[in-house]
Amino acid sequence: MTPGEHAPGVRLVFLGPPGAGKGTQAQVLAGTSGAVQIATGDILRRHRRDRTPLGLEAQSFMDAGKLVPDDLIVRMMEAEIVGHDSFILDGFPRTVPQAEALDALLAGLGLPLVAVVLFETDRAELMARLTGRLTNERTGRTYHVVTDPPKVAGVDDDDGGPLVTRPDDRPETVAKRLVEYDSLTAALVPYYGAHGLLVRIDAMQAVPAVTAAIEDAVRRREAHVS
Ligand code: ADP
Ligand code: AMP
């Protein structure tokens, strides 16, 4: 590659409050683009289930609706990202220090981000989405009791695995997670705005319309950077 050229590949950050639809869209777009979905929350829940030292350290923060400390997250995510040139980061970064660590890692790898997609929704919608969410904890696939129910109650259409309500999707913990978003994660909006990477998506639309809006925005960004 000559200077000024960018490595090919889809490299996106999905940014937005819990329940905005990041995981839903990351699964769809990973399927169509060939990028790997790297979902921080899913990886942490896997560590918890496997009772790794990281999982045991993270669990009290997760149960309290708090963010897990940056040093643990950054170490975990570096290991997940290295080796991929196309990825959708779903749930990372969530603080300015995490974003700075990601910038340093990607600069070192010569793999700049293509875009940071901001999912915009109103608060009442987030609460309705999260308190109705059903999760297959093995695969990360989600359903919704009202808007996207599985064919058989409590069972994943894809793999027949159990669907559960995440403990942190209870209304009292959702409220705490939204406070964390406002106080620590929302600062990434001006951060990535200043880097010229931010694209805003109306995430109140139905799933296919949100997918189309992201695809369109990413195509425009790719045309811009190539
Ligand atoms: P996030 O990853 O941002 O926390 P999810 O993708 O898990 O959010 O979505 C939260 C809940 O909202 C899930 O139950 C999902 O089925 C539902 N959902 C996702 N996108 C939409 C949408 N565009 N319209 C309605 N419900 C949605
Ligand atoms: P999620 O599945 O993305 O809603 O994340 C669930 C929980 O995992 C969060 O409430 C945090 O406790 C933790 N978590 C996920 N991603 C991060 C991150 N980037 N930084 C800190 N904590 C995180």
XYZ file of N, CA and C in Angstrom, residues 48-215:
504
model
N -17.913 -15.240 31.787
C -18.621 -15.500 33.050
C -19.049 -16.945 33.141
N -19.668 -17.407 32.038
C -20.154 -18.802 32.028
C -19.006 -19.778 32.246
N -17.848 -19.461 31.623
C -16.677 -20.358 31.726
C -15.887 -20.114 33.014
N -16.334 -19.155 33.819
C -15.693 -18.821 35.092
C -14.190 -18.563 34.943
N -13.832 -17.817 33.889
C -12.425 -17.413 33.724
C -12.130 -16.292 34.728
N -10.845 -16.003 35.013
C -10.531 -14.889 35.926
C -11.162 -13.579 35.448
N -11.133 -13.327 34.143
C -11.748 -12.102 33.608
C -13.260 -12.102 33.864
N -13.899 -13.234 33.612
C -15.352 -13.331 33.818
C -15.723 -13.093 35.267
N -14.916 -13.664 36.173
C -15.219 -13.506 37.601
C -15.013 -12.061 38.042
N -14.027 -11.403 37.444
C -13.773 -10.007 37.811
C -14.864 -9.092 37.236
N -15.360 -9.437 36.047
C -16.331 -8.553 35.371
C -17.730 -8.663 35.964
N -18.054 -9.811 36.582
C -19.479 -10.071 36.818
C -20.156 -9.101 37.783
N -19.440 -8.632 38.802
C -20.111 -7.736 39.753
C -20.446 -6.401 39.081
N -19.581 -5.963 38.162
C -19.868 -4.717 37.437
C -21.087 -4.909 36.540
N -21.130 -6.025 35.826
C -22.235 -6.272 34.895
C -23.564 -6.365 35.644
N -23.568 -7.071 36.775
C -24.808 -7.235 37.535
C -25.310 -5.901 38.066
N -24.373 -4.985 38.337
C -24.759 -3.679 38.878
C -25.099 -2.679 37.765
N -25.018 -3.118 36.513
C -25.302 -2.198 35.402
C -24.182 -1.197 35.170
N -22.994 -1.516 35.689
C -21.825 -0.616 35.559
C -20.930 -1.080 34.426
N -20.119 -0.195 33.899
C -19.125 -0.602 32.918
C -17.984 -1.341 33.623
N -17.446 -2.326 32.942
C -16.277 -3.073 33.423
C -15.052 -2.154 33.231
N -14.059 -2.187 34.163
C -12.925 -1.252 34.050
C -12.203 -1.343 32.695
N -11.751 -0.167 32.248
C -11.144 -0.044 30.911
C -9.978 -1.000 30.677
N -9.090 -1.166 31.689
C -7.888 -1.981 31.420
C -8.256 -3.423 31.075
N -9.276 -3.963 31.764
C -9.701 -5.340 31.464
C -10.276 -5.431 30.052
N -11.113 -4.450 29.730
C -11.801 -4.470 28.430
C -10.797 -4.296 27.292
N -9.877 -3.374 27.455
C -8.937 -3.082 26.365
C -8.051 -4.307 26.090
N -7.588 -4.950 27.158
C -6.754 -6.149 26.965
C -7.537 -7.240 26.239
N -8.786 -7.427 26.664
C -9.633 -8.464 26.052
C -9.901 -8.144 24.585
N -10.181 -6.878 24.291
C -10.566 -6.525 22.922
C -9.377 -6.522 21.975
N -8.204 -6.170 22.466
C -7.020 -6.239 21.590
C -6.845 -7.660 21.088
N -6.993 -8.618 21.995
C -6.828 -10.024 21.604
C -7.900 -10.445 20.598
N -9.106 -9.879 20.716
C -10.196 -10.260 19.801
C -10.015 -9.642 18.413
N -9.474 -8.421 18.361
C -9.419 -7.681 17.091
C -8.244 -8.123 16.226
N -7.093 -8.350 16.878
C -5.884 -8.684 16.099
C -6.148 -9.942 15.269
N -5.777 -9.861 13.977
C -5.989 -11.013 13.094
C -7.171 -10.829 12.156
N -7.973 -9.774 12.381
C -9.105 -9.500 11.487
C -8.873 -8.182 10.752
N -9.255 -8.110 9.466
C -9.201 -6.798 8.815
C -10.588 -6.258 8.496
N -11.643 -7.052 8.773
C -13.026 -6.585 8.613
C -13.796 -6.950 9.870
N -14.330 -5.951 10.562
C -15.027 -6.254 11.817
C -16.058 -5.186 12.134
N -17.057 -5.627 12.891
C -18.044 -4.695 13.452
C -17.888 -4.769 14.964
N -17.468 -3.684 15.568
C -17.301 -3.640 17.019
C -18.642 -3.224 17.624
N -19.234 -4.147 18.365
C -20.590 -3.975 18.897
C -20.474 -3.877 20.419
N -20.492 -2.628 20.912
C -20.385 -2.450 22.363
C -18.994 -2.041 22.826
N -18.137 -1.720 21.917
C -16.781 -1.249 22.227
C -16.376 -0.285 21.132
N -15.744 0.849 21.441
C -15.440 1.346 22.778
C -16.666 1.972 23.445
N -16.609 2.066 24.782
C -17.696 2.673 25.541
C -17.207 3.807 26.429
N -15.926 4.125 26.376
C -15.385 5.278 27.106
C -14.321 5.926 26.217
N -13.958 7.166 26.547
C -12.908 7.840 25.761
C -11.566 7.091 25.884
N -11.132 6.651 27.091
C -9.876 5.886 27.132
C -9.919 4.619 26.273
N -11.056 3.941 26.208
C -11.166 2.764 25.327
C -11.011 3.183 23.859
N -11.616 4.312 23.488
C -11.521 4.781 22.092
C -10.077 5.142 21.751
N -9.379 5.750 22.712
C -7.973 6.109 22.467
C -7.128 4.846 22.305
N -7.405 3.832 23.120
C -6.658 2.572 23.005
C -6.954 1.910 21.652
N -8.198 1.987 21.210
C -8.552 1.404 19.904
C -7.840 2.151 18.778
N -7.830 3.473 18.859
C -7.120 4.274 17.840
C -5.662 3.837 17.738
N -5.015 3.682 18.905
C -3.586 3.314 18.909
C -3.397 1.928 18.311
N -4.267 0.994 18.674
C -4.155 -0.379 18.147
C -4.318 -0.379 16.624
N -5.371 0.298 16.128
C -5.656 0.257 14.687
C -4.598 1.027 13.890
N -4.055 2.093 14.485
C -2.973 2.823 13.804
C -1.762 1.901 13.653
N -1.471 1.153 14.692
C -0.338 0.226 14.652
C -0.543 -0.882 13.625
N -1.791 -1.283 13.436
C -2.094 -2.358 12.483
C -2.287 -1.825 11.058
N -2.370 -0.486 10.909
C -2.631 0.098 9.582
C -4.044 -0.188 9.098
N -5.003 -0.270 10.037
C -6.387 -0.615 9.702
C -7.341 0.450 10.259
N -7.466 1.597 9.581
C -8.330 2.642 10.125
C -9.811 2.266 10.063
N -10.600 2.841 10.989
C -12.052 2.640 10.952
C -12.622 3.274 9.691
N -13.678 2.656 9.150
C -14.402 3.245 8.009
C -15.476 4.211 8.532
N -16.177 3.810 9.602
C -17.234 4.675 10.151
C -17.593 4.239 11.565
N -18.140 5.183 12.305
C -18.743 4.914 13.615
C -20.228 5.228 13.458
N -21.040 4.199 13.624
C -22.478 4.327 13.361
C -23.185 4.592 14.689
N -23.812 5.760 14.799
C -24.532 6.123 16.024
C -26.019 5.784 15.866
N -26.509 4.908 16.739
C -27.913 4.475 16.723
C -28.722 5.445 17.584
N -29.604 6.214 16.956
C -30.388 7.205 17.704
C -31.824 6.698 17.926
N -32.225 6.709 19.219
C -33.587 6.270 19.589
C -34.064 7.126 20.749
N -35.373 7.039 21.043
C -35.782 7.731 22.264
C -35.800 6.746 23.435
N -35.819 7.303 24.651
C -35.634 6.498 25.863
C -36.760 5.488 26.101
N -38.006 5.889 25.808
C -39.136 4.980 26.052
C -38.981 3.732 25.184
N -38.500 3.909 23.966
C -38.303 2.779 23.050
C -37.211 1.838 23.602
N -36.156 2.397 24.161
C -35.078 1.554 24.700
C -35.596 0.660 25.819
N -36.373 1.235 26.711
C -36.903 0.463 27.845
C -37.800 -0.662 27.316
N -38.652 -0.347 26.328
C -39.561 -1.374 25.780
C -38.763 -2.479 25.087
N -37.726 -2.102 24.368
C -36.929 -3.112 23.661
C -36.180 -4.008 24.646
N -35.578 -3.404 25.683
C -34.741 -4.205 26.588
C -35.564 -5.095 27.509
N -36.678 -4.573 28.012
C -37.441 -5.393 28.961
C -38.175 -6.518 28.228
N -38.317 -6.420 26.893
C -38.931 -7.516 26.125
C -37.920 -8.389 25.406
N -36.630 -8.110 25.609
C -35.599 -8.844 24.850
C -35.437 -10.276 25.378
N -35.296 -11.200 24.464
C -34.985 -12.596 24.787
C -33.665 -12.914 24.111
N -32.757 -13.558 24.834
C -31.394 -13.752 24.322
C -31.013 -15.224 24.325
N -30.409 -15.656 23.230
C -29.739 -16.958 23.199
C -28.307 -16.685 23.649
N -27.999 -17.071 24.862
C -26.699 -16.672 25.433
C -25.536 -17.383 24.755
N -25.793 -18.478 24.057
C -24.691 -19.186 23.383
C -24.278 -18.446 22.114
N -25.295 -17.978 21.330
C -24.969 -17.375 20.028
C -25.059 -15.857 20.047
N -25.758 -15.292 21.049
C -25.951 -13.837 21.080
C -27.169 -13.386 20.285
N -27.855 -14.294 19.579
C -29.036 -13.880 18.819
C -30.138 -13.445 19.792
N -30.831 -12.369 19.400
C -31.901 -11.876 20.271
C -33.243 -11.886 19.543
N -34.307 -11.975 20.342
C -35.695 -11.850 19.881
C -36.354 -10.797 20.762
N -37.643 -10.542 20.477
C -38.412 -9.656 21.348
C -39.791 -10.272 21.556
N -40.242 -10.293 22.791
C -41.518 -10.966 23.101
C -42.679 -10.440 22.273
N -42.663 -9.155 21.939
C -43.789 -8.567 21.206
C -43.474 -8.395 19.724
N -42.345 -7.770 19.418
C -42.103 -7.372 18.021
C -41.392 -8.440 17.196
N -40.759 -9.408 17.856
C -40.013 -10.429 17.099
C -39.946 -11.726 17.911
N -41.133 -12.337 18.161
C -41.113 -13.535 19.014
C -40.591 -14.757 18.267
N -39.991 -15.708 18.989
C -39.585 -16.964 18.341
C -40.833 -17.779 17.982
N -40.671 -18.767 17.082
C -41.831 -19.584 16.659
C -42.399 -20.361 17.850
N -41.480 -20.909 18.680
C -41.895 -21.639 19.883
C -41.371 -20.852 21.091
N -42.268 -20.562 22.042
C -41.877 -19.723 23.178
C -40.650 -20.288 23.896
N -39.652 -19.435 24.124
C -38.490 -19.819 24.922
C -37.437 -20.609 24.165
N -37.640 -20.809 22.828
C -36.718 -21.658 22.067
C -36.240 -20.905 20.814
N -34.917 -20.913 20.585
C -34.347 -20.238 19.409
C -34.730 -20.980 18.125
N -35.291 -20.242 17.135
C -35.654 -20.849 15.838
C -34.444 -21.501 15.173
N -33.248 -20.889 15.359
C -32.061 -21.359 14.634
C -31.498 -22.663 15.187
N -31.182 -22.649 16.499
C -30.449 -23.810 17.022
C -31.213 -24.563 18.112
N -32.474 -24.150 18.379
C -33.267 -24.870 19.380
C -32.809 -24.626 20.813
N -31.834 -23.714 20.978
C -31.301 -23.422 22.325
C -32.279 -22.574 23.144
N -32.055 -22.519 24.468
C -32.964 -21.756 25.328
C -32.810 -20.241 25.160
N -33.932 -19.538 25.262
C -33.921 -18.068 25.239
C -34.213 -17.572 26.644
N -33.397 -16.634 27.103
C -33.563 -16.147 28.476
C -33.688 -14.626 28.478
N -34.255 -14.116 29.580
C -34.220 -12.677 29.827
C -32.933 -12.399 30.597
N -32.053 -11.569 30.023
C -30.813 -11.259 30.736
C -31.135 -10.584 32.067
N -30.420 -10.954 33.157
C -30.702 -10.324 34.450
C -30.554 -8.802 34.402
N -29.615 -8.316 33.563
C -29.417 -6.853 33.536
C -30.425 -6.161 32.609
N -31.388 -6.904 32.053
C -32.470 -6.264 31.294
C -33.696 -5.984 32.168
N -33.589 -6.249 33.486
C -34.667 -5.840 34.389
C -34.684 -4.312 34.460
N -35.913 -3.726 34.577
C -36.016 -2.258 34.481
C -35.073 -1.490 35.393
N -34.856 -1.974 36.642
C -34.021 -1.191 37.569
C -32.561 -1.192 37.110
N -32.092 -2.303 36.502
C -30.695 -2.333 36.029
C -30.570 -1.589 34.700
N -31.614 -1.663 33.865
C -31.593 -0.894 32.609
C -31.397 0.588 32.931
N -32.103 1.077 33.953
C -31.990 2.496 34.313
C -30.541 2.840 34.669
N -29.869 1.934 35.384
C -28.467 2.197 35.762
C -27.558 2.173 34.519
N -27.839 1.256 33.594
C -27.010 1.176 32.380
C -27.160 2.448 31.543
N -28.370 3.008 31.564
C -28.572 4.247 30.790
C -27.823 5.418 31.435
N -27.724 5.403 32.767
C -26.930 6.443 33.450
C -25.455 6.298 33.052
N -24.952 5.051 33.007
C -23.557 4.815 32.581
C -23.353 5.322 31.154
N -24.337 5.057 30.294
C -24.218 5.514 28.897
C -24.076 7.039 28.868
N -24.970 7.713 29.600
C -24.959 9.181 29.568
C -23.658 9.736 30.146
N -23.161 9.113 31.235
C -22.014 9.743 31.899
C -20.674 9.334 31.286
N -20.582 8.174 30.655
C -19.278 7.716 30.146
C -19.228 7.507 28.633
N -20.304 6.986 28.038
C -20.235 6.598 26.620
C -20.646 7.732 25.686
N -21.595 8.564 26.111
C -22.088 9.623 25.218
C -20.963 10.561 24.767
N -19.880 10.634 25.543
C -18.733 11.487 25.167
C -18.085 11.029 23.862
N -18.374 9.805 23.444
C -17.785 9.320 22.187
C -18.445 9.956 20.965
N -19.613 10.549 21.146
C -20.279 11.201 20.003
C -19.441 12.402 19.527
N -19.107 13.348 20.421
C -18.214 14.423 19.956
C -16.815 13.919 19.603
N -16.339 12.884 20.302
C -14.991 12.343 20.026
C -14.913 11.891 18.571
N -15.849 11.029 18.146
C -15.779 10.518 16.776
C -16.266 11.557 15.758
N -17.119 12.487 16.231
C -17.505 13.593 15.347
C -16.270 14.390 14.949
N -15.403 14.661 15.930
C -14.180 15.438 15.667
C -13.224 14.676 14.751
N -13.305 13.329 14.774
C -12.453 12.519 13.886
C -13.077 12.359 12.497
N -14.275 12.942 12.291
C -14.935 12.861 10.978
C -15.454 11.473 10.638
N -15.708 10.660 11.667
C -16.106 9.262 11.402
C -17.584 8.987 11.690
N -18.248 9.914 12.365
C -19.581 9.625 12.902
C -20.659 9.689 11.827
N -21.494 8.641 11.746
C -22.717 8.718 10.926
C -23.901 8.403 11.829
N -24.934 9.228 11.738
C -26.109 9.087 12.601
C -27.195 8.320 11.855
N -27.796 7.340 12.555
C -28.837 6.518 11.940
C -30.092 6.605 12.805
N -31.237 6.750 12.162
C -32.508 6.732 12.893
C -32.841 5.281 13.227
N -32.539 4.889 14.463
C -32.697 3.487 14.869
C -34.108 3.191 15.389
N -35.019 4.168 15.256
C -36.425 3.934 15.633
C -37.164 3.183 14.517
N -36.575 3.116 13.348
C -37.229 2.460 12.213
C -37.219 0.939 12.416
N -37.997 0.239 11.555
C -38.018 -1.226 11.603
C -36.635 -1.760 11.209
N -36.356 -3.007 11.616
C -35.018 -3.593 11.423
C -34.520 -3.475 9.966
N -35.317 -3.862 8.945
C -34.780 -3.790 7.570
C -34.444 -2.357 7.139
N -35.226 -1.386 7.604
C -34.962 0.015 7.233
C -33.679 0.510 7.891
N -33.426 0.065 9.122
C -32.174 0.458 9.789
C -30.991 -0.168 9.043
N -31.137 -1.444 8.661
C -30.060 -2.106 7.912
C -29.745 -1.320 6.634
N -30.802 -0.962 5.900
C -30.603 -0.245 4.626
C -29.919 1.098 4.864
N -30.301 1.782 5.946
C -29.706 3.094 6.239
C -28.214 2.944 6.560
N -27.867 1.884 7.300
C -26.446 1.675 7.635
C -25.663 1.346 6.367
N -26.224 0.454 5.552
C -25.508 0.054 4.321
C -25.257 1.268 3.433
